[in-house]
Amino acid sequence: MMSKRQDVISQHNDSKSQYNKQILNSAFGREGQNHAMFDKISFNNARQALLKQLKQDHKATKKLSDDIYNSDVGLIEEAQYMVSESIRQFKCNKPLQEAVFTLNNSKFWYLNFVYNFLQKCVDMDRVHFCNMDTESMYLSIVGSQIEGYKQGLKYVISDQRFCDLHYKEWLPWNDCTVAEEKKLMGITTESQGENIVCLAPKCYSLYNGNEQSDDIVSLVNRMKGVREKKAILTTNDYVKCLSDGCNINVTTNNLQMKMGVTSMINMEKSALTCIHKKIFVLANGCCAPFMYGINADHYLIDSNLHSDLAQLKPSISQSK
C-alpha cells in the first residue's frame, strides 16, 4: 500500500493519494484504537436507560435531550440518553499485538530521531518542541531572520559533518524521488509557517502574520473530536482560548435512526479548551508528563532561557 501511494503521488493524483493515506492510517486505528469495537453504544429513553444501568456491563450514560411538550402539556418526544456498555465478545481481523507494536515502534523511532540525530548535529538551544504526537512533531526553530520561514534546519546545524553523513537516512533532500521522501521510518516536512498555537496534541493552529496587527493568514487548523469543515474556527479562536482560558464550543449535527425514522441530533461540543487531562501545562506554556508523586510545582522553569528565546522570531516546522 505504501508503494501504491508513492506511485499516485508521483502521478500527482491527489484523490488516490488521500485514499491510500486513509487506508494506511486506519490500518492501526481501526483495530487497536477503535473504541466502537470494545463498546456498545445505544440511544434510549429514560426507562430503557435505567434498565441498562442496572446491568453489570454498563459503563456510562449521557443525557442528550430533555422531554419536549406541546402547548397542552402533552409529551411530544421523550428525553434521549446515550448508554455505553462493555461487550463480552468482539471480532478483530488483525492481532492486537500488531496494533500495540505499531504504536510502541513509532515512539521508539520518534526518540531515535531526536536523540540519535537532532541532539548530535543540531543546536538544541535554538529548537523548541511545541507539540508532539504519536508520529509527528512540531518544532519552533530559531534560524535566520533574513531568510523566510521555509529554511528548515539549515541555520541551526552544530555538526555539519555528522549532518551530511546521516541526513539522508532521516530527511528528504532536494530533487529526491517520492519513494525517498516517503521512505519507511523516515521524516518529512508536512507544513511550515511563522507561528503556531498549540493547545494539545492534534489541536493547533499554524499561521503567518502577527495577531497584534490582525494580518493573520491561517495555514492549518486542527482540532480533536470535531471536523474542521463543520467547525468554522479561525486562528483568533485558538489565541483567545490560550490567552483568556476560555472554551470555544461548536454545534455538530449527527444522524440517528430509531424505529425506522431518521432524525438529526444537534450536539454542542467543546472544540477548543484550555483544559488538558493528559499532561501538565506549566506557566510558560511548556508541557510536562505525569509522574507518580510529581505535580506541576515540582517542575522548575529556566526563566533566563525562556527570555532569550523570546527575543528571536522562530519559524515553525511540522515533521511527520
Short mmCIF file of C-alpha atoms in Angstrom, two decimals:
data_model
loop_
_atom_site.label_atom_id
_atom_site.label_comp_id
_atom_site.label_asym_id
_atom_site.label_seq_id
_atom_site.Cartn_x
_atom_site.Cartn_y
_atom_site.Cartn_z
CA MET A 1 0.00 0.00 0.00
CA MET A 2 2.90 2.35 0.70
CA SER A 3 4.32 1.75 -2.78
CA LYS A 4 0.90 2.39 -4.32
CA ARG A 5 0.66 5.72 -2.55
CA GLN A 6 4.14 6.67 -3.72
CA ASP A 7 3.12 5.88 -7.31
CA VAL A 8 -0.03 8.03 -7.23
CA ILE A 9 1.89 10.90 -5.61
CA SER A 10 4.37 10.73 -8.48
CA GLN A 11 1.42 10.94 -10.87
CA HIS A 12 0.05 13.98 -8.95
CA ASN A 13 -3.22 12.17 -8.28
CA ASP A 14 -4.36 13.84 -5.05
CA SER A 15 -7.61 11.90 -4.67
CA LYS A 16 -5.99 8.46 -4.84
CA SER A 17 -3.15 9.69 -2.64
CA GLN A 18 -5.60 10.67 0.10
CA TYR A 19 -7.46 7.39 -0.36
CA ASN A 20 -4.31 5.32 0.16
CA LYS A 21 -3.28 7.53 3.07
CA GLN A 22 -6.58 6.88 4.83
CA ILE A 23 -6.12 3.13 4.38
CA LEU A 24 -2.61 3.28 5.87
CA ASN A 25 -3.68 5.44 8.80
CA SER A 26 -6.76 3.35 9.58
CA ALA A 27 -4.82 0.07 9.49
CA PHE A 28 -3.65 0.80 13.04
CA GLY A 29 -6.53 2.80 14.47
CA ARG A 30 -9.32 0.56 13.19
CA GLU A 31 -8.07 -2.50 15.05
CA GLY A 32 -6.15 -1.12 18.00
CA GLN A 33 -7.81 2.14 18.96
CA ASN A 34 -11.36 1.92 17.62
CA HIS A 35 -13.45 2.09 20.78
CA ALA A 36 -16.54 1.10 18.82
CA MET A 37 -15.13 -2.44 18.76
CA PHE A 38 -14.99 -2.60 22.54
CA ASP A 39 -18.08 -0.54 23.40
CA LYS A 40 -21.74 -0.98 22.57
CA ILE A 41 -23.42 2.41 22.16
CA SER A 42 -27.21 2.70 22.18
CA PHE A 43 -29.74 5.54 22.31
CA ASN A 44 -32.62 5.04 24.74
CA ASN A 45 -35.42 6.76 26.57
CA ALA A 46 -35.37 7.20 30.34
CA ARG A 47 -36.90 3.80 31.15
CA GLN A 48 -34.60 1.88 28.81
CA ALA A 49 -31.55 3.75 30.09
CA LEU A 50 -32.49 2.94 33.70
CA LEU A 51 -32.74 -0.78 32.94
CA LYS A 52 -29.37 -0.83 31.19
CA GLN A 53 -27.73 0.97 34.08
CA LEU A 54 -28.61 -1.99 36.31
CA LYS A 55 -26.57 -4.40 34.18
CA GLN A 56 -23.00 -5.33 35.02
CA ASP A 57 -21.88 -4.39 31.52
CA HIS A 58 -22.92 -0.75 31.98
CA LYS A 59 -20.09 1.79 31.62
CA ALA A 60 -21.54 5.29 31.24
CA THR A 61 -24.73 7.21 30.49
CA LYS A 62 -25.06 10.67 28.97
CA LYS A 63 -28.25 12.68 28.59
CA LEU A 64 -28.67 14.08 25.09
CA SER A 65 -32.01 15.89 25.22
CA ASP A 66 -34.93 16.72 27.52
CA ASP A 67 -38.61 15.87 27.22
CA ILE A 68 -40.45 18.03 24.69
CA TYR A 69 -44.04 19.09 25.42
CA ASN A 70 -46.64 20.90 23.33
CA SER A 71 -48.80 23.81 24.42
CA ASP A 72 -51.31 21.41 26.01
CA VAL A 73 -48.56 19.89 28.18
CA GLY A 74 -48.64 16.77 26.08
CA LEU A 75 -45.45 14.80 25.60
CA ILE A 76 -44.20 15.07 22.03
CA GLU A 77 -40.78 13.47 22.33
CA GLU A 78 -39.12 11.69 25.22
CA ALA A 79 -35.70 12.56 26.56
CA GLN A 80 -32.86 10.69 24.89
CA TYR A 81 -29.92 9.06 26.66
CA MET A 82 -26.74 7.60 25.21
CA VAL A 83 -25.68 4.45 27.06
CA SER A 84 -22.28 2.78 26.75
CA GLU A 85 -21.92 -0.92 27.57
CA SER A 86 -18.98 -3.31 27.55
CA ILE A 87 -19.36 -6.10 25.03
CA ARG A 88 -18.32 -9.60 26.00
CA GLN A 89 -17.07 -10.64 22.58
CA PHE A 90 -15.69 -8.78 19.58
CA LYS A 91 -14.18 -9.71 16.25
CA CYS A 92 -10.72 -8.50 15.30
CA ASN A 93 -9.29 -9.14 11.85
CA LYS A 94 -5.71 -8.47 12.96
CA PRO A 95 -3.85 -9.49 16.12
CA LEU A 96 -3.95 -6.80 18.79
CA GLN A 97 -0.22 -7.37 19.29
CA GLU A 98 0.32 -5.88 15.82
CA ALA A 99 -1.51 -2.69 16.74
CA VAL A 100 0.35 -2.39 20.06
CA PHE A 101 3.69 -2.96 18.31
CA THR A 102 2.88 -0.27 15.74
CA LEU A 103 2.19 2.25 18.48
CA ASN A 104 5.31 1.46 20.51
CA ASN A 105 7.55 1.15 17.46
CA SER A 106 6.55 4.63 16.30
CA LYS A 107 7.51 6.01 19.71
CA PHE A 108 10.86 4.22 19.53
CA TRP A 109 11.73 5.71 16.13
CA TYR A 110 10.46 9.05 17.36
CA LEU A 111 13.03 9.06 20.17
CA ASN A 112 15.64 7.54 17.89
CA PHE A 113 15.38 10.53 15.55
CA VAL A 114 15.52 13.05 18.41
CA TYR A 115 18.46 11.58 20.33
CA ASN A 116 20.49 9.99 17.54
CA PHE A 117 20.16 12.80 15.01
CA LEU A 118 18.81 16.10 16.34
CA GLN A 119 20.74 16.04 19.60
CA LYS A 120 24.01 15.16 17.83
CA CYS A 121 24.08 17.67 14.99
CA VAL A 122 21.59 20.44 15.84
CA ASP A 123 21.94 23.31 18.32
CA MET A 124 19.02 22.37 20.56
CA ASP A 125 19.16 25.74 22.35
CA ARG A 126 17.64 27.16 19.15
CA VAL A 127 14.99 24.46 18.72
CA HIS A 128 11.84 24.22 20.82
CA PHE A 129 9.39 21.30 20.83
CA CYS A 130 5.99 22.98 20.57
CA ASN A 131 3.87 19.85 20.36
CA MET A 132 4.31 16.13 19.86
CA ASP A 133 2.03 13.29 18.88
CA THR A 134 2.37 9.59 18.12
CA GLU A 135 4.19 10.06 14.82
CA SER A 136 4.53 13.82 14.34
CA MET A 137 6.32 16.71 16.00
CA TYR A 138 6.06 20.49 15.79
CA LEU A 139 9.34 22.36 16.11
CA SER A 140 9.94 26.06 16.63
CA ILE A 141 13.31 26.79 15.01
CA VAL A 142 15.25 29.99 15.68
CA GLY A 143 17.13 30.34 12.40
CA SER A 144 17.93 33.24 10.10
CA GLN A 145 15.81 36.38 10.42
CA ILE A 146 16.62 37.36 6.84
CA GLU A 147 15.58 34.19 5.04
CA GLY A 148 11.94 33.12 5.03
CA TYR A 149 10.35 30.58 7.33
CA LYS A 150 10.92 27.69 4.90
CA GLN A 151 14.55 27.26 5.96
CA GLY A 152 14.27 24.04 7.95
CA LEU A 153 17.34 23.13 9.99
CA LYS A 154 19.75 24.98 7.69
CA TYR A 155 20.89 27.63 10.19
CA VAL A 156 20.84 25.59 13.40
CA ILE A 157 23.32 22.85 12.43
CA SER A 158 26.09 22.46 15.01
CA ASP A 159 27.90 19.47 13.49
CA GLN A 160 27.81 19.78 9.70
CA ARG A 161 29.91 16.67 9.10
CA PHE A 162 27.60 14.43 11.14
CA CYS A 163 24.56 16.01 9.49
CA ASP A 164 25.89 15.42 5.96
CA LEU A 165 26.73 11.83 6.85
CA HIS A 166 23.31 10.86 8.28
CA TYR A 167 20.90 13.43 6.83
CA LYS A 168 19.59 11.21 4.04
CA GLU A 169 18.88 8.40 6.50
CA TRP A 170 16.13 10.51 8.07
CA LEU A 171 15.09 13.50 5.99
CA PRO A 172 14.34 14.17 2.30
CA TRP A 173 16.66 16.30 0.20
CA ASN A 174 16.36 18.41 -2.93
CA ASP A 175 15.45 16.52 -6.12
CA CYS A 176 14.77 13.29 -4.23
CA THR A 177 12.16 10.86 -5.51
CA VAL A 178 8.78 10.30 -3.88
CA ALA A 179 9.94 6.90 -2.62
CA GLU A 180 12.96 8.54 -0.97
CA GLU A 181 10.82 11.29 0.55
CA LYS A 182 8.15 8.88 1.85
CA LYS A 183 10.55 6.16 2.95
CA LEU A 184 9.64 3.96 5.89
CA MET A 185 10.88 5.17 9.27
CA GLY A 186 11.82 8.48 7.68
CA ILE A 187 10.86 12.07 8.45
CA THR A 188 9.30 14.50 6.01
CA THR A 189 8.11 18.09 6.35
CA GLU A 190 4.36 18.37 6.06
CA SER A 191 3.82 22.11 6.57
CA GLN A 192 5.73 25.21 7.66
CA GLY A 193 4.73 28.61 8.99
CA GLU A 194 5.81 31.60 11.03
CA ASN A 195 3.74 30.99 14.17
CA ILE A 196 1.84 28.21 15.87
CA VAL A 197 -0.61 27.99 18.76
CA CYS A 198 -0.63 24.53 20.37
CA LEU A 199 -3.40 23.75 22.84
CA ALA A 200 -2.98 19.96 22.94
CA PRO A 201 -1.83 17.11 20.69
CA LYS A 202 -3.77 17.26 17.39
CA CYS A 203 -5.18 20.63 18.40
CA TYR A 204 -3.21 23.54 16.98
CA SER A 205 -3.26 26.45 14.53
CA LEU A 206 -0.38 27.18 12.16
CA TYR A 207 -0.41 30.68 10.69
CA ASN A 208 1.58 33.55 9.22
CA GLY A 209 1.41 37.15 10.33
CA ASN A 210 1.01 38.93 13.64
CA GLU A 211 -2.09 38.64 15.80
CA GLN A 212 -1.46 42.15 17.14
CA SER A 213 -1.96 43.77 13.72
CA ASP A 214 -4.81 41.48 12.55
CA ASP A 215 -2.96 40.35 9.43
CA ILE A 216 -3.20 36.64 10.26
CA VAL A 217 -3.20 34.11 7.44
CA SER A 218 -4.28 30.68 8.72
CA LEU A 219 -2.39 27.80 7.13
CA VAL A 220 -3.51 24.75 9.11
CA ASN A 221 -6.19 24.45 11.82
CA ARG A 222 -6.58 21.16 13.64
CA MET A 223 -8.87 20.12 16.47
CA LYS A 224 -9.77 16.86 18.18
CA GLY A 225 -13.21 15.29 18.01
CA VAL A 226 -14.72 17.88 15.66
CA ARG A 227 -14.45 18.11 11.89
CA GLU A 228 -12.59 21.19 10.71
CA LYS A 229 -15.05 21.83 7.87
CA LYS A 230 -18.07 21.81 10.17
CA ALA A 231 -16.46 23.91 12.89
CA ILE A 232 -15.64 27.23 11.25
CA LEU A 233 -12.82 28.33 13.55
CA THR A 234 -10.04 30.82 12.95
CA THR A 235 -6.61 31.32 14.43
CA ASN A 236 -8.04 34.08 16.63
CA ASP A 237 -10.17 31.44 18.36
CA TYR A 238 -7.05 29.47 19.28
CA VAL A 239 -5.31 32.61 20.53
CA LYS A 240 -8.38 33.61 22.55
CA CYS A 241 -8.65 30.15 24.10
CA LEU A 242 -4.98 30.25 25.12
CA SER A 243 -4.85 33.84 26.38
CA ASP A 244 -8.27 34.08 28.07
CA GLY A 245 -8.52 30.48 29.24
CA CYS A 246 -11.99 30.03 27.76
CA ASN A 247 -13.72 27.23 25.87
CA ILE A 248 -14.78 27.52 22.24
CA ASN A 249 -17.94 25.48 21.64
CA VAL A 250 -19.39 24.41 18.30
CA THR A 251 -22.63 22.68 17.34
CA THR A 252 -22.40 19.42 15.41
CA ASN A 253 -25.17 17.56 13.60
CA ASN A 254 -25.45 13.78 13.76
CA LEU A 255 -27.99 11.49 12.11
CA GLN A 256 -29.76 8.88 14.23
CA MET A 257 -32.15 6.16 13.09
CA LYS A 258 -34.70 4.78 15.53
CA MET A 259 -37.73 2.63 14.70
CA GLY A 260 -37.15 3.26 11.00
CA VAL A 261 -37.20 7.03 11.46
CA THR A 262 -34.10 9.09 10.75
CA SER A 263 -33.66 12.20 12.86
CA MET A 264 -30.93 14.76 13.25
CA ILE A 265 -29.41 15.43 16.67
CA ASN A 266 -27.68 18.70 17.40
CA MET A 267 -24.87 18.34 19.93
CA GLU A 268 -22.71 21.07 21.40
CA LYS A 269 -19.07 20.09 21.80
CA SER A 270 -16.01 21.87 23.12
CA ALA A 271 -13.85 22.20 20.01
CA LEU A 272 -11.13 24.18 21.80
CA THR A 273 -10.47 24.11 25.50
CA CYS A 274 -7.69 25.16 27.84
CA ILE A 275 -8.21 22.03 29.94
CA HIS A 276 -5.69 19.24 29.44
CA LYS A 277 -6.07 15.97 31.31
CA LYS A 278 -3.05 14.08 29.95
CA ILE A 279 -0.05 16.27 30.81
CA PHE A 280 0.90 19.23 32.97
CA VAL A 281 0.87 22.63 31.27
CA LEU A 282 3.41 24.84 33.03
CA ALA A 283 3.28 28.60 33.50
CA ASN A 284 5.47 29.27 30.45
CA GLY A 285 3.31 27.11 28.18
CA CYS A 286 5.58 24.05 28.19
CA CYS A 287 4.07 20.61 28.75
CA ALA A 288 5.43 18.05 31.21
CA PRO A 289 4.43 14.39 31.62
CA PHE A 290 2.50 12.90 34.51
CA MET A 291 4.68 11.04 37.02
CA TYR A 292 3.67 9.31 40.22
CA GLY A 293 4.10 11.65 43.19
CA ILE A 294 5.07 14.62 40.98
CA ASN A 295 2.88 17.66 40.42
CA ALA A 296 3.34 20.88 38.47
CA ASP A 297 5.06 22.63 41.39
CA HIS A 298 7.99 20.21 41.21
CA TYR A 299 8.99 21.37 37.72
CA LEU A 300 11.49 24.25 37.55
CA ILE A 301 11.32 26.80 34.72
CA ASP A 302 14.51 28.42 33.44
CA SER A 303 13.28 31.99 33.01
CA ASN A 304 16.57 33.21 31.52
CA LEU A 305 16.46 30.68 28.69
CA HIS A 306 12.81 31.49 28.02
CA SER A 307 13.51 35.23 27.78
CA ASP A 308 16.45 34.69 25.41
CA LEU A 309 14.36 32.60 23.04
CA ALA A 310 11.52 35.12 23.17
CA GLN A 311 13.76 37.79 21.66
CA LEU A 312 14.21 35.80 18.45
CA LYS A 313 11.46 35.16 15.92
CA PRO A 314 11.22 31.44 15.21
CA SER A 315 9.94 29.54 12.22
CA ILE A 316 7.58 26.64 12.74
CA SER A 317 8.09 23.30 11.08
CA GLN A 318 5.84 20.28 11.32
CA SER A 319 7.56 16.98 10.68
CA LYS A 320 5.85 13.69 10.16
#
